[in-house]
Tab-separated table of C-alpha atoms in Angstrom:
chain	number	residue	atom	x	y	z
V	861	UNK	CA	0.000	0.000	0.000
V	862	UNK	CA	0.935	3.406	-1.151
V	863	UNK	CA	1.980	6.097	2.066
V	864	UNK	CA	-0.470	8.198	0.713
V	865	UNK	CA	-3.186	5.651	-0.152
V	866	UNK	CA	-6.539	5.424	2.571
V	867	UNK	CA	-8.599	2.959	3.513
V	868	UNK	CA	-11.458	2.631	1.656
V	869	UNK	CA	-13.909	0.698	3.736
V	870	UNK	CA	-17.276	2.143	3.915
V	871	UNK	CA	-16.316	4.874	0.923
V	872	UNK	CA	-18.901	5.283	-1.541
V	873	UNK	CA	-17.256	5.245	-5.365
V	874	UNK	CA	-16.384	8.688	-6.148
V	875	UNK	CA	-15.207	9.486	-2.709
V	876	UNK	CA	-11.600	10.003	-1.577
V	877	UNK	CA	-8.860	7.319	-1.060
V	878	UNK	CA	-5.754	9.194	-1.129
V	879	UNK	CA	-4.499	10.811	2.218
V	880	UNK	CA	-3.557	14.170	0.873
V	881	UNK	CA	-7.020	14.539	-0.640
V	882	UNK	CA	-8.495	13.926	2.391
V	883	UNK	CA	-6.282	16.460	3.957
V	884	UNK	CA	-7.456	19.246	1.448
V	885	UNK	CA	-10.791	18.275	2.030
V	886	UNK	CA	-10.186	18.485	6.030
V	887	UNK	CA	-8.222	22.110	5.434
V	888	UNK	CA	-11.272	23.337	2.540
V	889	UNK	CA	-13.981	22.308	5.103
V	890	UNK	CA	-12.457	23.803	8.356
V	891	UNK	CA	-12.117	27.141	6.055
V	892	UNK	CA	-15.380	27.550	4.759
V	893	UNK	CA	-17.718	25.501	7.566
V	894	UNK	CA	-15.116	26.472	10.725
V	895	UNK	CA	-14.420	26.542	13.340
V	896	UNK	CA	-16.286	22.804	13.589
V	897	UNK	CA	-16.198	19.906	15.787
V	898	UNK	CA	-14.629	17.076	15.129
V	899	UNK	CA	-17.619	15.265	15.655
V	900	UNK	CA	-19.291	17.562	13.443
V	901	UNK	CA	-16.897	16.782	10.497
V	902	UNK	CA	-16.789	12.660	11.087
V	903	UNK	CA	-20.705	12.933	11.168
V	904	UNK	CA	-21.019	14.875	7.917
V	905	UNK	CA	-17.961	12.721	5.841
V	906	UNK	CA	-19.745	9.373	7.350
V	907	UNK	CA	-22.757	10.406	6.323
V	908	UNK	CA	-22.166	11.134	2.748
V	909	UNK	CA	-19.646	7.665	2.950
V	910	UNK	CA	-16.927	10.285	1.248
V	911	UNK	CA	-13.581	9.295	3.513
V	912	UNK	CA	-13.409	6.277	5.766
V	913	UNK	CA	-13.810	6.791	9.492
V	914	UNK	CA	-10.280	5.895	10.614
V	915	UNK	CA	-8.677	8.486	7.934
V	916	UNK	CA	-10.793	11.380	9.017
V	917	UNK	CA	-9.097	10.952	12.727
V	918	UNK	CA	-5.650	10.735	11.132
V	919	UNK	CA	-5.676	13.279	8.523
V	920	UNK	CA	-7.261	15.401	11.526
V	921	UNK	CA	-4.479	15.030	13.185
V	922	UNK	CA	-2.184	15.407	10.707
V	923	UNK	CA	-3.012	18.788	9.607
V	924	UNK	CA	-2.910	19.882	13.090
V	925	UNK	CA	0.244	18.715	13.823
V	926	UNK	CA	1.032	20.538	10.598
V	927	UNK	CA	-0.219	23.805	11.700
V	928	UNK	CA	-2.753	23.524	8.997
V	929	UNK	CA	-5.565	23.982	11.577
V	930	UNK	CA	-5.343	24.878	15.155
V	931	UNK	CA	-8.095	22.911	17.914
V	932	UNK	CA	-9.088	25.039	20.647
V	933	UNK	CA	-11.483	22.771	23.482
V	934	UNK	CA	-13.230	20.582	21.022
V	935	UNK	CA	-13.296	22.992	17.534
V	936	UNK	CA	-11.125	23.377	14.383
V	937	UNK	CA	-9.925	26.386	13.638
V	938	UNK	CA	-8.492	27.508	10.045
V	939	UNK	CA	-4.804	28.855	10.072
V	940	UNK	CA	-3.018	30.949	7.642
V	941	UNK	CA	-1.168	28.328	6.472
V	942	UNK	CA	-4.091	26.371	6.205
V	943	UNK	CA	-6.323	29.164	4.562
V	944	UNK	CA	-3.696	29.544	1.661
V	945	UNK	CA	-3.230	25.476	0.898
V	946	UNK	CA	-7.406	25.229	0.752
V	947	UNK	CA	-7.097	27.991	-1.768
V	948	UNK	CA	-4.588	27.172	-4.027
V	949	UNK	CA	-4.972	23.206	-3.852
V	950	UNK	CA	-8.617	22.050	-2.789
V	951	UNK	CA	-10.102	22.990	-5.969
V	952	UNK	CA	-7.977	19.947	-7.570
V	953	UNK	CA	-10.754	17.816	-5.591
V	954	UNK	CA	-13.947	17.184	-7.431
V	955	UNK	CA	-16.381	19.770	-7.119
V	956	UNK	CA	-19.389	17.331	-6.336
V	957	UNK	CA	-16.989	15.968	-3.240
V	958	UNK	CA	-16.815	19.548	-2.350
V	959	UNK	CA	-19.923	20.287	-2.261
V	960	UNK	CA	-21.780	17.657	-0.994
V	961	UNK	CA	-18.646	17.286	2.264
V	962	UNK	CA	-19.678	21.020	2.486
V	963	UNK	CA	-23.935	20.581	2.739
V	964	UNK	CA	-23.248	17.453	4.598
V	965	UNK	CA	-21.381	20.001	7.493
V	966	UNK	CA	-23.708	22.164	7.097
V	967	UNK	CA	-26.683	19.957	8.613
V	968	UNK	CA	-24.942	18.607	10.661
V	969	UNK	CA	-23.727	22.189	12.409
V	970	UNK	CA	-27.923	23.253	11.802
V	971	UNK	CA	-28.796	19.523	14.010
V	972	UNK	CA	-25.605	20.402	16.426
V	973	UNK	CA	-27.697	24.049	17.248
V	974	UNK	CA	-31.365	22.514	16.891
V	975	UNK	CA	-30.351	19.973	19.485
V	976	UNK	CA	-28.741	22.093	22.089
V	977	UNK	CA	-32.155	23.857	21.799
V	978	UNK	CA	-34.879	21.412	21.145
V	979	UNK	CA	-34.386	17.863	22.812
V	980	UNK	CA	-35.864	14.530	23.137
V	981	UNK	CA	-35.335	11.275	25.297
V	982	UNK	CA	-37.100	8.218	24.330
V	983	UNK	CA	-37.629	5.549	27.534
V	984	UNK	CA	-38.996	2.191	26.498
V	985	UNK	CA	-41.087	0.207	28.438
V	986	UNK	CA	-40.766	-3.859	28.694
V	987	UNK	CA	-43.953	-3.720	26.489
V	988	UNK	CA	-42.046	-2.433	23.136
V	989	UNK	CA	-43.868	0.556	23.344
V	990	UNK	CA	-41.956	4.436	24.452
V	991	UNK	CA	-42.401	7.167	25.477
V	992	UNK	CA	-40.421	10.874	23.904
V	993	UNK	CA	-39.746	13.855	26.511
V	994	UNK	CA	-39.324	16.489	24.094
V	995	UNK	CA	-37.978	19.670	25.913
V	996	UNK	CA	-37.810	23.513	24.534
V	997	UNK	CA	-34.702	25.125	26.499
V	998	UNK	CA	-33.618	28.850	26.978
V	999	UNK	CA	-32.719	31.018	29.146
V	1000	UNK	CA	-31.001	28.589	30.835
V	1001	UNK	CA	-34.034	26.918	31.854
V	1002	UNK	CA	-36.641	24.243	30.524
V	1003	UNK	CA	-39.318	26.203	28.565
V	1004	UNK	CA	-41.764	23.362	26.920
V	1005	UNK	CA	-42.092	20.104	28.045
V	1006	UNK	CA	-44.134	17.442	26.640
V	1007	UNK	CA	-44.565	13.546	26.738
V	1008	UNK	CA	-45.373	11.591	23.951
V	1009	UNK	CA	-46.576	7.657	23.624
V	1010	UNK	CA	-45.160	6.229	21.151
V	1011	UNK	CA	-46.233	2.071	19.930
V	1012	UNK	CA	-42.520	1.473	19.099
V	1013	UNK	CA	-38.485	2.449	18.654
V	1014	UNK	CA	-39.018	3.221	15.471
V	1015	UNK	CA	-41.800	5.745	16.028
V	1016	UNK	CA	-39.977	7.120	18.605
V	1017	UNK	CA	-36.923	7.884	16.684
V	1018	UNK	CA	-39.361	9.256	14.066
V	1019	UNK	CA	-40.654	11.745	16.842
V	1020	UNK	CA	-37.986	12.357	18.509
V	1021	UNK	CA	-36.077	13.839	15.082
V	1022	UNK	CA	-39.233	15.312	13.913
V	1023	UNK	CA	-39.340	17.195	17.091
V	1024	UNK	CA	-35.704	18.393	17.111
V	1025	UNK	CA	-36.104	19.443	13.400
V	1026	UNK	CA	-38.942	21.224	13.783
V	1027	UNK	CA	-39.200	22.151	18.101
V	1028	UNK	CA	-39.560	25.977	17.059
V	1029	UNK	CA	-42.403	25.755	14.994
V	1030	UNK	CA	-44.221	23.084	17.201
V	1031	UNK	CA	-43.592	25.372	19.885
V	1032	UNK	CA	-44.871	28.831	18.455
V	1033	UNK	CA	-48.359	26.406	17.361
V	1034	UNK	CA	-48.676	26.113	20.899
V	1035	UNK	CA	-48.050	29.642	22.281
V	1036	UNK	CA	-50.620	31.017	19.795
V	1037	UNK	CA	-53.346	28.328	20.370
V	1038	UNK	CA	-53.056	28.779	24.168
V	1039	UNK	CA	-52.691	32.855	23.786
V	1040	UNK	CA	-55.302	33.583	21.135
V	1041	UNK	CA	-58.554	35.435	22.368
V	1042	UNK	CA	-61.752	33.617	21.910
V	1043	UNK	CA	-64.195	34.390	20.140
């Protein structure tokens, strides 16, 4: 195997198998989508099956160790260095890898924020069947809270990403119906 050759389990065709692609991706996505969790970036490449799993980690580390990016707590952080190689070299990768890597971070960053806001727990029962806590938070404090049956996991999981995706709008139905005048 090639030094700069990646594994390629779990990479959809099209993807990237070479480890200085995956680099440029890493440095190109940190640029335009920074700073980002790590998590954030593993969850958006797995998702879209572009780089193996064990070749996001390394090349992560790589191009810190490079100076390429700097991590401060648990986020990724462009560098100057870094800046200038995703500008003169990641437009050598494909522009549908680009692009999708990109949208990919980009819900995953828009779940990251919905989640911190709008929550759910699922608790299943010995029966099969569950039950969803969905939670509104702010202000550092619980706003909403609401329990849902649900016959099933699969429901549940249904619910419970329904709710996250759409907590705001559920919410503001509710305000208005219990605040509107009657008439």
């Amino acid at each position: 195997m090639n030094a700069n050759d990646a594994f390629t389990a779990g990479v959809r065709p099209g993807g990237l198998t070479s480890s200085t692609e995956i680099r440029l991706l890493l440095c190109y996505l940190v640029k335009n989508a920074g700073p980002i969790t790590r998590q954030e970036i593993e969850n958006a490449l797995m998702e879209e099956a572009l780089v193996n799993y064990f070749e996001i980690g390394s090349c992560l580390d790589d191009i810190t160790k490079q100076a390429l990016v700097t991590l401060t707590g648990d986020s990724y952080t462009i560098t100057d260095k870094g800046r200038k190689v995703a500008q003169e070299l990641a437009y050598d990768l494909p522009r549908t890898v680009r692009e999708r890597a990109v949208a990919a971070v980009l819900r995953c960053q828009t779940w990251a924020r919905k989640e911190a806001k709008y929550s759910a727990r699922i608790t299943e029962k010995a029966d099969g069947h569950c039950t969803v806590r969905c939670t509104v938070k702010g202000l550092d404090s619980e706003l909403f809270c609401l329990e849902l049956g649900a016959p099933d996991r699969l429901s549940a999981e249904l619910v419970k990403k329904q709710f996250i995706l759409k907590g705001n709008e559920i919410y503001q139905l509710l305000i208005n119906k219990l605040t509107e005048e009657e008439k």
